[in-house]
Short mmCIF file of C-alpha atoms in Angstrom, two decimals:
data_model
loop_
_atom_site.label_atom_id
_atom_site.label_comp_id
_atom_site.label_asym_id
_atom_site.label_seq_id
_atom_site.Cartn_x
_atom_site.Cartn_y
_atom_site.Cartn_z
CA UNK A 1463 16.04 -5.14 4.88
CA UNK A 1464 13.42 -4.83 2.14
CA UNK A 1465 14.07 -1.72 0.99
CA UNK A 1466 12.08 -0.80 -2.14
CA UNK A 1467 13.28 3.02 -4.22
CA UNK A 1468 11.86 4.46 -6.80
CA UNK A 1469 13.00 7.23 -9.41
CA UNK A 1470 12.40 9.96 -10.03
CA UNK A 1471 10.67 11.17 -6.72
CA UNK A 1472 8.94 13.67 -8.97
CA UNK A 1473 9.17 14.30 -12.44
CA UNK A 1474 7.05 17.67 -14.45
CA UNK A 1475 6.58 17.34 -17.89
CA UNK A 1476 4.31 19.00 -20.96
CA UNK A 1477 1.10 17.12 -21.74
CA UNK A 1478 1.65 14.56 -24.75
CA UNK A 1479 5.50 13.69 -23.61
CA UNK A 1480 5.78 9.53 -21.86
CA UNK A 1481 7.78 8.87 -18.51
CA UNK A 1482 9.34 6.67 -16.98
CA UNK A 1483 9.40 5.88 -13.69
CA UNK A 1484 12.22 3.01 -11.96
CA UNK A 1485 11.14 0.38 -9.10
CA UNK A 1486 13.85 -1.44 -7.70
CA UNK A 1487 14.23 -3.69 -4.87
CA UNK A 1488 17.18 -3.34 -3.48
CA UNK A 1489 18.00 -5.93 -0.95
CA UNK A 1490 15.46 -9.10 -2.11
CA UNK A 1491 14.61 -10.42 -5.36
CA UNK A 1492 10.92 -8.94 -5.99
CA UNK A 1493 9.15 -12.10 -7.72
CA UNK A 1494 5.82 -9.51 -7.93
CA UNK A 1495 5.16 -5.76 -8.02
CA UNK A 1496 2.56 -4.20 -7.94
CA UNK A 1497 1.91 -0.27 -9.06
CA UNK A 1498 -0.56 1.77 -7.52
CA UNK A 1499 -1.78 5.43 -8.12
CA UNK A 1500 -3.21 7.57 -5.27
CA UNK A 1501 -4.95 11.00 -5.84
CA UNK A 1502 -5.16 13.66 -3.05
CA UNK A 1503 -7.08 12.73 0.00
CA UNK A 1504 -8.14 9.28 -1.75
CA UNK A 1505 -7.37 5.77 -1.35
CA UNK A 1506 -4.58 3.62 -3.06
CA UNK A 1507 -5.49 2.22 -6.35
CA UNK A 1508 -3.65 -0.84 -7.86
CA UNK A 1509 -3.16 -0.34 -11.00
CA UNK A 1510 -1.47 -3.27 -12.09
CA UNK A 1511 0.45 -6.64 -10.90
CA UNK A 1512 3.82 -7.49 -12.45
CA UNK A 1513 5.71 -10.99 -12.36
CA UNK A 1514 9.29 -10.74 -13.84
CA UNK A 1515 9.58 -12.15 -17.28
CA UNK A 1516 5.82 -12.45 -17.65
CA UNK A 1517 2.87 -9.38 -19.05
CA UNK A 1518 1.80 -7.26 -16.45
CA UNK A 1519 -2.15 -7.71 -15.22
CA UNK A 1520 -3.80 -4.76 -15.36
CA UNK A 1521 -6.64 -3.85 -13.09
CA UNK A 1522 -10.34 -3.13 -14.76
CA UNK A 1523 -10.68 0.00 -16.30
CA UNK A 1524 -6.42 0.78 -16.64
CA UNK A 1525 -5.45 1.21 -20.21
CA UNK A 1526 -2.48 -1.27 -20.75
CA UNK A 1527 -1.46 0.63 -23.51
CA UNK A 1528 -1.30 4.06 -21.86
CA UNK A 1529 0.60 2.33 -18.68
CA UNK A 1530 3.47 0.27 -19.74
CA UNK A 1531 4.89 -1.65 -17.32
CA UNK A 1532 7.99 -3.93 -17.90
CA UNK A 1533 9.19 -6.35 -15.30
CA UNK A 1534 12.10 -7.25 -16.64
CA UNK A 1535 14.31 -8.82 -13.79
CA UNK A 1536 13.87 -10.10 -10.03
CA UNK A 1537 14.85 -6.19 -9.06
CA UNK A 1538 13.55 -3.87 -11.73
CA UNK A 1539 10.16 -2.82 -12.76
CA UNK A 1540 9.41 0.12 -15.02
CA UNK A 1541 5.80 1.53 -15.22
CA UNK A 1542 5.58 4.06 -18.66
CA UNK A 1543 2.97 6.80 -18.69
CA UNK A 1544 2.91 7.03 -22.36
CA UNK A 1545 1.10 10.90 -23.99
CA UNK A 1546 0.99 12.06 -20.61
CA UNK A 1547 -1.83 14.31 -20.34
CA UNK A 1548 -3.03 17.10 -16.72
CA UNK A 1549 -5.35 13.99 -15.59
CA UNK A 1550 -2.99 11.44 -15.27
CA UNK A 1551 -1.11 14.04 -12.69
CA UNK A 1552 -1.06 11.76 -9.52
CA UNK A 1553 1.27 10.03 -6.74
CA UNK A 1554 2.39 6.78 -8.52
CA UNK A 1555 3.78 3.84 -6.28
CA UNK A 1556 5.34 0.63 -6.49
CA UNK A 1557 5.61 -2.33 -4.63
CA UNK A 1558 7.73 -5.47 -4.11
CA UNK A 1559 7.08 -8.74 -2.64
CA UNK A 1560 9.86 -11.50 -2.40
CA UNK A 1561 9.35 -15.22 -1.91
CA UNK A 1562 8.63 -16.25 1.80
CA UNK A 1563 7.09 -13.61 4.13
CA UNK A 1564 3.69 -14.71 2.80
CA UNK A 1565 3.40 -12.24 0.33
CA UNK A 1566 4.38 -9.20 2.29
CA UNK A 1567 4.29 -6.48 0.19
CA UNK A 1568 7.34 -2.89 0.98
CA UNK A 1569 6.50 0.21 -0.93
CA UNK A 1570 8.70 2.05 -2.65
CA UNK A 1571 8.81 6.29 -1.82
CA UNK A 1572 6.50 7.19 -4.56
CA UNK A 1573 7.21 9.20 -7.38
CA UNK A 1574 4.96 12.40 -7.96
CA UNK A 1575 4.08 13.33 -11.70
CA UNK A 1576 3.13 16.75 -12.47
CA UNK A 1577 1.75 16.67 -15.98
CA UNK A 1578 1.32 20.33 -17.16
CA UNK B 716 -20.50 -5.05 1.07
CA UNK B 717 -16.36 -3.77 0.82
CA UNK B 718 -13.97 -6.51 1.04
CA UNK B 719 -11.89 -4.47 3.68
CA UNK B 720 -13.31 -1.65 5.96
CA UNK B 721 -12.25 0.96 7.81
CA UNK B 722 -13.68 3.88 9.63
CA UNK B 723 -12.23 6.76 7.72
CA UNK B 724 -11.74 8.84 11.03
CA UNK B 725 -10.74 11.31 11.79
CA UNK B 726 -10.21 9.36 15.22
CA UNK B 727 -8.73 12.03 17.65
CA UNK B 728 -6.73 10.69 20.68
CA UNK B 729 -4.86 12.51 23.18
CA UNK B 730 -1.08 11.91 23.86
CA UNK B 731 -0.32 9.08 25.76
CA UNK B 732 -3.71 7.39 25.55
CA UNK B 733 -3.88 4.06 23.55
CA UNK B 734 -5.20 4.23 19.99
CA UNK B 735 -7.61 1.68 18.62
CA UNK B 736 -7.90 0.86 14.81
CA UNK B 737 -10.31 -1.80 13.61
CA UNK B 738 -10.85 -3.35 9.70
CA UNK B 739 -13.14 -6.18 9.19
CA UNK B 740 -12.93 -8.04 6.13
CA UNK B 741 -15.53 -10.13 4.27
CA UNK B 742 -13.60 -13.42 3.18
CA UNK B 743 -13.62 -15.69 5.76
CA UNK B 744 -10.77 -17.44 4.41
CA UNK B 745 -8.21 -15.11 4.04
CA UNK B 746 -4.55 -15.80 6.30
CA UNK B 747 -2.52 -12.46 6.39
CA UNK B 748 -3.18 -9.33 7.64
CA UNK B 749 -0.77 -5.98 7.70
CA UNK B 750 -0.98 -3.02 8.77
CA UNK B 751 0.69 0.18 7.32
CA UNK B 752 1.23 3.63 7.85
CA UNK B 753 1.08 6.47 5.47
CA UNK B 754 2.07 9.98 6.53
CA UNK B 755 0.61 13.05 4.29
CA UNK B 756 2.34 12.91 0.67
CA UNK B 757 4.10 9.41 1.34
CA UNK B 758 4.03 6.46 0.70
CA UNK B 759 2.64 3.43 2.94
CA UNK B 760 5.19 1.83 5.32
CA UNK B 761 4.82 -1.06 6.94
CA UNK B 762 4.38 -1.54 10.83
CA UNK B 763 3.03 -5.38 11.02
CA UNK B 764 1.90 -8.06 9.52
CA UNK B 765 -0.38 -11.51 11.42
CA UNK B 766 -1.12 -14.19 10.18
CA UNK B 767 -2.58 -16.53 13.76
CA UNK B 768 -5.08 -15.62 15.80
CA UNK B 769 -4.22 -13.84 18.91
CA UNK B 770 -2.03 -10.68 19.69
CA UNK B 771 1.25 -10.17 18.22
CA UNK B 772 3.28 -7.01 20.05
CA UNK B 773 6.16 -4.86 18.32
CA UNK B 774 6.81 -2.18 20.55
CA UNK B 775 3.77 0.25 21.03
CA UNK B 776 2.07 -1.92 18.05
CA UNK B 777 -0.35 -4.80 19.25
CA UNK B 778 -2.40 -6.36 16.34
CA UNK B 779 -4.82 -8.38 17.24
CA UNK B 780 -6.75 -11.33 14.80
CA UNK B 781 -9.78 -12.78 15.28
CA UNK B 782 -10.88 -14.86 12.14
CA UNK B 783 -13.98 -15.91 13.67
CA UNK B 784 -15.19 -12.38 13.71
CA UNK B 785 -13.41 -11.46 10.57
CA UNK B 786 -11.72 -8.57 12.22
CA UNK B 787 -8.08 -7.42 12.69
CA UNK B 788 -7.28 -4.02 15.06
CA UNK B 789 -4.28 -2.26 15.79
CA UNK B 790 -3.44 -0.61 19.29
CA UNK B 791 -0.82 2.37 19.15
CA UNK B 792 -0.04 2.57 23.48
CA UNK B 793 1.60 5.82 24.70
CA UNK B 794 0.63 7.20 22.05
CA UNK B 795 2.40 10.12 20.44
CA UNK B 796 1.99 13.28 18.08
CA UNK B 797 4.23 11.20 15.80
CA UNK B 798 1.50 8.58 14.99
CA UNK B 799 -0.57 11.19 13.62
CA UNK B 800 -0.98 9.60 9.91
CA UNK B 801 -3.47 7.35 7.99
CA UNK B 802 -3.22 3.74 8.65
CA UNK B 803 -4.34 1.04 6.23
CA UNK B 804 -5.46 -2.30 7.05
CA UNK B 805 -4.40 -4.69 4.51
CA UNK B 806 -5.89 -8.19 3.77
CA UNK B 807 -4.59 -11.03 1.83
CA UNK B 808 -7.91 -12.36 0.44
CA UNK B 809 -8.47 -15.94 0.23
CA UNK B 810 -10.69 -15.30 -2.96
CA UNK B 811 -8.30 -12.53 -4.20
CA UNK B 812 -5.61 -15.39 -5.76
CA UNK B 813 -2.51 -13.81 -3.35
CA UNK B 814 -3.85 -9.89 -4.42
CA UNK B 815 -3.67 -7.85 -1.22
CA UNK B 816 -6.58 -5.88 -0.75
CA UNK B 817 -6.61 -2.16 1.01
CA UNK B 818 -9.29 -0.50 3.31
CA UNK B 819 -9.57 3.36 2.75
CA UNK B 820 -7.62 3.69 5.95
CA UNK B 821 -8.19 5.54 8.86
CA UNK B 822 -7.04 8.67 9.88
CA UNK B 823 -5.36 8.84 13.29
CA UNK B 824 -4.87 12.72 15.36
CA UNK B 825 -2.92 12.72 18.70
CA UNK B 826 -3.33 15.68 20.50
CA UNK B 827 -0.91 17.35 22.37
#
């Protein structure tokens, strides 16, 4: 159980262009998600915390509007990297956590954006 | 002081040998603890999570808790060229309102 997939598992794209990128839970209802961005040879980096049918909280020094993330059911988050430019070229990955399991958190695959 | 430390390795073992991983943390009142793995270009997966004091065994995997001392380890026995990955401690933080806080993780070698 808890199985957590993402999409796309990588995505290229021309600097300026937005993306999308798909978090599902696929066996659990995901009451929170949580996205986080890692960068070669660093640490994870939460980006932002998501409760379905509420605004996402964004972590200091993460531009809400460059990052749009929608939470819009118990299975479904969307994070939106909006005039992608080369810098914003990182692993992105989501999270779930379901009710019970204190807070346990599965991670979804990751989804690697190559913004040229 | 970081909320959750690790010793970013490299820690070399040799195959078969048991593995040690220790995180401290710096809120005394924090209740869960996990553990995950991340191979080179993936993404974290869990191995185990504590929440009491003590051991708790899964396999190879022993975490152990000590709240007293703030710490949580994880033992890999037997341990095999397959392990080789970055491990993260993970801490609930009492302080953190239910946020789960990451160390920097520790790299992990087995050699053949």
């Amino acid at each position: 159980g808890a199985v957590v997939s993402q999409h796309p598992s990588w995505v290229i794209c021309k600097s300026g262009t937005s993306v999308k990128i798909e978090c599902r839970s696929l066996d659990f209802q995901a009451t929170t998600m949580f996205w986080y961005r890692q960068f070669p040879k660093q640490s994870l980096m939460l980006m932002a915390t998501s409760n379905e049918g509420s605004k996402a909280t964004y972590e200091q020094g993460v531009e809400k509007d460059k990052f749009l993330i929608n939470h819009a059911s118990l299975t479904l988050s969307t994070l939106t990297v909006t005039s992608a430019h080369p810098e914003d070229s990182s692993f992105y990955i989501c999270s779930a956590a379901g009710q019970g399991e204190q807070e346990t958190q599965y991670f979804g695959p990751g989804t690697r954006l190559l913004v040229l | 002081q970081k909320e959750v430390e690790q010793n970013s390795g490299p820690l070399s073992v040799p195959e078969g040998a048991i593995a040690s991983l220790n995180c401290t943390y710096s809120d005394r009142g924090s209740q869960s603890f996990f553990w995950y793995r991340q191979y080179s270009g993936k993404s974290p997966e869990l191995i185990m999570f504590i929440y009491s004091n003590g051991d708790k065994e899964d396999g190879r995997f022993t975490a152990q808790l000590n709240k007293a001392s703030q710490y949580v380890s994880l033992l890999i026995r037997d341990s095999q060229p397959s392990d080789s990955a970055t491990y993260l401690c993970a801490v609930i933080l009492y302080s953190s309102a239910s946020k789960i806080i990451f160390g920097s993780g520790t790299r992990l070698s087995i050699r053949p």
